[in-house]
Amino acid sequence: MPTTLDANNALHYLLHTWTNTVTLKSTITPSKKLMIMPKLDWTVNRESTDYQYGRLDTAAVRISHAVEPSIFLKWKMNRVRSMDLSFAYNTSVPDLISTFGYRNTIDPLQISEGNPLLHNSHSHTTTFGYHRMWLRKQIVLGVSASYRKDINPTATLYRYNSNTGVYESKPMNVKGGDEWKFGFNYDQGLGVYFRIMNKFALSKSQSYGFLTIVDNADPQAKADLNHQRLLGINENLELTYETEKLSLTLFNDLTLNRYRYDDASYNSRPVYNSAGIIARIKLSPVELWIRLADDFRSGYQTAEMNGHKLMSNASINYSFCKNKCRLALWVDDIFNKDIYYESEYSAYQREESSANYLHHYMNLTFTYRFDAKAKKK
């Protein structure tokens, strides 16, 4: 049973860790077109701690082993086609202190517990890639697919008392999820001056987490295991016109995530899209660069995150003294619209945040480059 401790008790613990890793790897080439690279990592951790908190005085030693095999295979069919396949198995060992049967009440509003029943977490990932070139048509094509399986991942179980405002947390192993990813990369030159690139990725995943137990005094009460399903789309499209003195790029970056839960009222579909143009003009000794984009967000709970924002950066460089000296002026966030946004969605919480920082400014820089070689007489 966990030991309950008072907030007035001091927490003292020392943790000593000794880690030794042995790696075995090899490169096998049965033919000029085939390469096989197996690898094995064996990590041994020896951890010792002296944990003192109130009535709990524990000296513990744990020796853990993590065996992580992997293999990479590359098959070059010919000079324009190739294929690769890889597999990796990973192990994660829980923090030693979290496996103790303690109850930490130093912060009476944020109480944490240990869990002696925590298991190691594992995952394995398989990745496939195919690459093809059409030299005469100036086309490069890449296709990829991957699958990851999580075994015994660790989540945090929260309890909340609305009368006292106290949160209690405890690490627990939950049901493992998985993730599928598919990618498509396309790059083609259109004549001498134009180029089109498209990177598309589709992902489908599921994970599990505990919903917070609210106002339930029973310490054995079971929390509901929430199921999160995610469908994600990422696309980066660019069309470039480039000459010796001028470069123009039209771009569109799209990120769309579709979250689905057991309780449909928590479903959401946040969207981020950035569309604009990047221009570079070289008129020696002057070089001008500017980026103008419309950043659009929708589907977020925070109203300030949604809508359109016009973003722009610019710079101008002037070189002289045979290119040894350079004077550069950088203007960041010309329209003063940039705010840092971050969001995180999981099976047990939704977090959206924003932050202001120094972004609307001008920066003037002078650079002088010394010659590395002395002049000849």
XYZ file of C-alpha atoms in Angstrom:
377
model
C 0.000 0.000 0.000
C 1.257 3.549 -0.719
C 2.515 5.486 2.282
C 0.629 8.753 2.932
C 2.880 11.652 3.897
C 2.314 15.119 5.306
C 3.054 18.316 3.417
C 5.391 19.457 6.196
C 7.778 16.574 5.547
C 10.836 17.295 3.421
C 11.681 15.247 0.362
C 15.259 13.975 -0.010
C 16.555 11.484 -2.513
C 19.791 10.646 -4.276
C 19.835 8.862 -7.598
C 22.929 7.241 -9.081
C 22.785 5.814 -12.598
C 25.288 3.614 -14.373
C 24.611 2.988 -18.049
C 26.441 0.647 -20.371
C 25.458 0.200 -24.017
C 26.755 -2.450 -26.382
C 26.130 -1.979 -30.104
C 26.563 -4.648 -32.745
C 26.096 -3.605 -36.350
C 27.156 -4.790 -39.738
C 26.893 -3.885 -43.414
C 26.205 -6.831 -45.709
C 26.349 -6.440 -49.495
C 25.329 -9.694 -51.198
C 25.510 -7.801 -54.517
C 26.234 -4.311 -55.804
C 22.506 -3.557 -55.843
C 21.603 -4.866 -52.402
C 22.735 -3.612 -49.006
C 21.592 -4.971 -45.636
C 22.450 -3.212 -42.358
C 21.415 -5.126 -39.189
C 21.954 -3.508 -35.796
C 21.475 -4.504 -32.166
C 21.645 -2.147 -29.177
C 21.774 -3.664 -25.697
C 21.574 -1.134 -22.862
C 22.014 -2.058 -19.213
C 20.998 0.511 -16.590
C 21.889 0.152 -12.943
C 20.066 2.686 -10.792
C 20.393 3.110 -7.045
C 18.522 5.602 -4.908
C 18.055 6.618 -1.309
C 14.536 8.043 -1.091
C 13.450 9.742 2.134
C 10.095 11.444 2.593
C 8.338 11.417 5.934
C 7.824 7.841 7.101
C 8.979 6.442 3.766
C 12.716 5.694 3.782
C 13.657 3.499 0.835
C 16.982 2.362 -0.557
C 16.447 0.643 -3.886
C 18.553 -0.785 -6.676
C 17.162 -1.566 -10.129
C 18.957 -3.204 -13.035
C 17.081 -2.920 -16.315
C 17.854 -4.294 -19.766
C 16.724 -2.759 -23.048
C 17.354 -4.800 -26.185
C 16.626 -2.827 -29.357
C 17.136 -4.626 -32.683
C 16.804 -2.892 -36.047
C 17.509 -3.621 -39.698
C 17.751 -1.482 -42.824
C 17.608 -2.885 -46.359
C 18.299 -0.894 -49.536
C 17.827 -2.329 -53.022
C 19.073 -0.233 -55.940
C 17.281 -1.832 -58.883
C 18.977 0.393 -61.451
C 20.225 3.959 -61.727
C 16.693 5.427 -61.661
C 14.859 3.098 -59.261
C 15.516 2.118 -55.657
C 13.648 0.690 -52.693
C 14.343 0.644 -48.949
C 12.795 -1.225 -46.030
C 13.516 -0.822 -42.316
C 12.347 -2.205 -38.980
C 13.157 -0.965 -35.471
C 12.099 -2.088 -31.999
C 12.387 0.326 -29.055
C 12.064 -0.037 -25.283
C 11.370 2.686 -22.714
C 11.913 2.066 -18.986
C 9.792 4.081 -16.510
C 11.514 6.474 -14.135
C 12.700 4.641 -11.018
C 11.059 7.042 -8.549
C 7.689 6.669 -10.310
C 7.701 2.943 -9.490
C 7.753 3.548 -5.706
C 4.577 3.251 -3.647
C 4.668 6.822 -2.350
C 2.199 9.687 -2.041
C 3.797 13.121 -2.421
C 1.822 15.931 -0.717
C 4.485 18.663 -0.656
C 2.189 20.709 -2.919
C -1.246 20.171 -1.330
C -2.990 21.176 -4.593
C -0.891 18.894 -6.805
C -0.569 15.497 -5.145
C 1.339 12.776 -6.979
C 1.563 9.031 -6.422
C 3.937 6.336 -7.537
C 2.938 3.045 -9.120
C 4.921 -0.131 -8.309
C 3.019 -1.973 -11.076
C 4.402 0.112 -13.947
C 5.740 -1.929 -16.881
C 8.247 -1.094 -19.583
C 6.839 0.519 -22.712
C 7.719 -0.767 -26.184
C 7.152 0.203 -29.780
C 8.096 -1.164 -33.157
C 8.153 0.691 -36.481
C 8.253 -0.646 -40.028
C 8.989 1.739 -42.916
C 8.930 1.201 -46.692
C 10.142 3.621 -49.366
C 10.226 3.585 -53.169
C 12.047 6.139 -55.339
C 11.863 6.621 -59.123
C 13.356 9.114 -61.591
C 12.461 9.970 -65.175
C 15.565 11.799 -66.380
C 14.249 13.066 -69.705
C 11.048 14.376 -68.146
C 12.940 15.836 -65.142
C 10.684 13.955 -62.694
C 11.617 12.615 -59.265
C 8.982 10.538 -57.457
C 9.020 9.160 -53.923
C 6.447 6.988 -52.153
C 6.646 5.901 -48.511
C 4.567 3.978 -45.978
C 5.145 3.234 -42.309
C 3.427 1.507 -39.393
C 4.130 2.006 -35.668
C 2.688 -0.049 -32.832
C 2.820 1.085 -29.193
C 2.846 -1.534 -26.420
C 2.088 -0.635 -22.779
C 2.460 3.149 -23.202
C 2.390 5.209 -20.011
C -0.359 7.742 -19.329
C -1.269 9.809 -16.270
C -4.435 9.180 -14.303
C -5.871 12.369 -12.753
C -8.390 12.795 -9.955
C -9.968 16.169 -9.209
C -11.920 17.376 -6.196
C -14.001 20.409 -7.152
C -14.600 21.322 -3.496
C -10.926 21.563 -2.520
C -9.384 22.225 -5.959
C -6.908 19.368 -5.441
C -5.485 17.374 -8.339
C -4.032 13.913 -7.791
C -1.939 12.170 -10.449
C -0.601 8.672 -10.895
C 1.270 7.065 -13.832
C -0.431 4.041 -15.379
C 0.054 1.743 -18.342
C -2.744 1.950 -20.904
C -3.838 0.053 -23.968
C -1.436 0.494 -26.870
C -2.327 2.373 -30.013
C -0.854 2.451 -33.495
C -0.194 4.776 -36.420
C -0.165 4.453 -40.211
C 1.637 6.996 -42.404
C 1.661 7.363 -46.187
C 3.786 9.868 -48.075
C 4.004 11.068 -51.673
C 6.778 13.386 -52.942
C 6.774 14.765 -56.480
C 9.398 17.032 -58.052
C 9.420 18.022 -61.741
C 11.235 20.576 -63.836
C 9.000 22.287 -66.388
C 11.348 23.446 -69.085
C 14.324 25.614 -68.185
C 12.835 28.077 -65.696
C 9.903 26.419 -63.930
C 9.769 23.744 -61.239
C 6.873 22.205 -59.331
C 7.170 20.303 -56.033
C 4.492 18.627 -53.963
C 4.923 16.829 -50.637
C 1.807 15.063 -49.399
C 1.430 13.000 -46.217
C -1.567 11.150 -44.815
C -1.586 9.681 -41.304
C -4.122 7.648 -39.366
C -3.601 6.832 -35.698
C -5.350 5.828 -32.505
C -4.348 6.168 -28.867
C -5.834 5.816 -25.405
C -5.805 7.912 -22.262
C -7.623 8.269 -18.949
C -10.363 10.794 -18.454
C -10.082 12.726 -15.186
C -12.061 11.252 -12.277
C -14.072 14.118 -10.784
C -15.416 14.154 -7.213
C -15.084 10.437 -6.529
C -13.649 9.670 -3.098
C -13.232 5.957 -3.837
C -9.473 5.415 -4.454
C -10.278 2.180 -6.304
C -12.691 3.859 -8.720
C -11.797 3.045 -12.306
C -11.341 5.836 -14.808
C -12.885 5.745 -18.247
C -10.397 4.872 -20.963
C -10.885 7.426 -23.729
C -10.216 6.433 -27.333
C -8.743 9.049 -29.668
C -8.756 8.592 -33.457
C -6.752 10.980 -35.604
C -6.749 11.511 -39.355
C -4.062 13.975 -40.442
C -3.244 15.559 -43.797
C -0.118 17.591 -44.559
C 0.639 19.080 -47.964
C 3.361 21.418 -49.177
C 2.973 22.671 -52.774
C 5.499 24.967 -54.500
C 5.712 26.418 -58.008
C 9.016 28.162 -58.739
C 10.215 30.394 -61.560
C 13.976 30.919 -61.423
C 16.514 32.763 -63.540
C 19.980 34.036 -62.754
C 18.646 37.328 -61.331
C 15.073 36.551 -60.321
C 13.405 33.792 -58.301
C 9.650 33.645 -57.598
C 8.003 30.875 -55.555
C 4.267 30.429 -55.014
C 3.613 28.134 -52.050
C 0.788 26.621 -50.034
C 1.283 24.759 -46.729
C -1.732 22.865 -45.385
C -2.127 21.027 -42.071
C -5.504 19.459 -41.320
C -6.208 17.200 -38.338
C -9.504 15.448 -37.675
C -9.903 14.250 -34.060
C -12.660 11.842 -33.018
C -13.479 10.660 -29.453
C -15.937 8.381 -27.684
C -17.785 11.513 -26.587
C -18.620 13.267 -29.879
C -18.948 16.652 -28.153
C -15.130 16.788 -27.951
C -14.608 16.166 -31.666
C -12.624 18.832 -33.495
C -10.999 19.588 -36.837
C -8.316 22.302 -36.571
C -6.964 23.615 -39.884
C -3.835 25.643 -40.608
C -3.054 26.931 -44.104
C -0.334 29.324 -45.229
C -0.391 30.589 -48.832
C 1.903 33.206 -50.315
C 4.888 34.159 -52.427
C 8.658 34.332 -51.917
C 10.685 36.612 -54.195
C 14.451 37.007 -54.547
C 16.048 39.615 -56.812
C 19.803 39.691 -57.473
C 21.113 42.939 -58.956
C 24.775 42.850 -58.001
C 25.890 44.182 -55.589
C 22.347 44.325 -54.141
C 20.163 41.342 -53.270
C 16.527 41.723 -52.181
C 14.386 39.001 -50.540
C 10.740 39.204 -49.436
C 8.132 36.754 -48.177
C 4.413 37.563 -48.123
C 1.845 35.051 -46.840
C -1.724 34.743 -45.615
C -1.864 32.479 -42.548
C -5.315 31.040 -41.920
C -6.513 28.985 -38.926
C -9.910 27.576 -38.080
C -11.484 25.003 -35.776
C -9.656 26.088 -32.609
C -11.477 26.688 -29.324
C -9.447 29.855 -28.719
C -11.180 32.477 -30.854
C -8.012 34.589 -31.262
C -6.306 31.708 -33.056
C -8.886 31.565 -35.847
C -8.998 33.799 -38.922
C -6.568 35.325 -41.402
C -3.262 37.031 -40.607
C -1.053 38.781 -43.162
C 2.584 37.894 -42.519
C 5.637 39.380 -44.222
C 9.431 39.450 -43.800
C 12.021 41.168 -45.977
C 15.769 41.658 -46.255
C 18.206 43.592 -48.426
C 21.943 42.892 -48.707
C 24.630 45.170 -50.146
C 28.097 43.749 -50.876
C 31.228 45.820 -51.500
C 35.028 45.675 -51.183
C 35.148 42.759 -53.626
C 32.433 40.951 -51.634
C 34.486 41.031 -48.439
C 32.030 43.444 -46.803
C 28.303 43.011 -46.534
C 25.657 45.321 -45.112
C 22.361 43.569 -44.415
C 19.007 44.956 -43.284
C 16.362 42.517 -42.021
C 12.761 43.505 -41.300
C 10.742 40.957 -39.333
C 6.930 40.799 -39.262
C 6.316 43.989 -41.239
C 2.573 44.132 -40.432
C 3.037 43.296 -36.711
C 0.661 40.323 -36.813
C 2.828 37.448 -35.677
C 1.807 35.624 -32.496
C 3.186 32.227 -31.554
C 0.413 29.634 -31.332
C 0.696 26.066 -30.104
C -1.888 23.325 -29.697
C -1.793 19.757 -28.410
C -4.612 17.227 -28.500
C -4.463 13.885 -26.744
C -6.846 11.211 -25.493
C -7.115 12.962 -22.110
C -6.620 16.696 -22.672
C -6.801 19.556 -25.155
C -4.307 22.380 -24.807
C -4.157 25.590 -26.851
C -1.771 28.429 -26.042
C -0.375 31.630 -27.522
C 2.640 33.767 -26.696
C 3.832 37.237 -27.649
C 7.527 37.714 -28.312
C 9.858 40.196 -29.978
C 8.861 39.820 -33.631
C 8.225 43.314 -35.087
C 11.729 44.763 -35.501
C 14.554 45.804 -37.847
C 18.063 44.364 -37.702
C 21.097 45.981 -39.354
C 24.236 43.839 -39.670
C 27.730 44.551 -41.004
C 29.998 41.622 -41.906
C 33.652 41.654 -42.974
C 35.278 38.457 -44.260
C 39.052 38.127 -43.830
C 41.110 36.259 -46.415
C 42.352 32.908 -45.188
C 45.408 32.987 -47.450
C 48.178 35.552 -47.395
C 48.834 37.556 -50.546
C 51.676 36.374 -52.768
C 54.577 38.770 -53.345
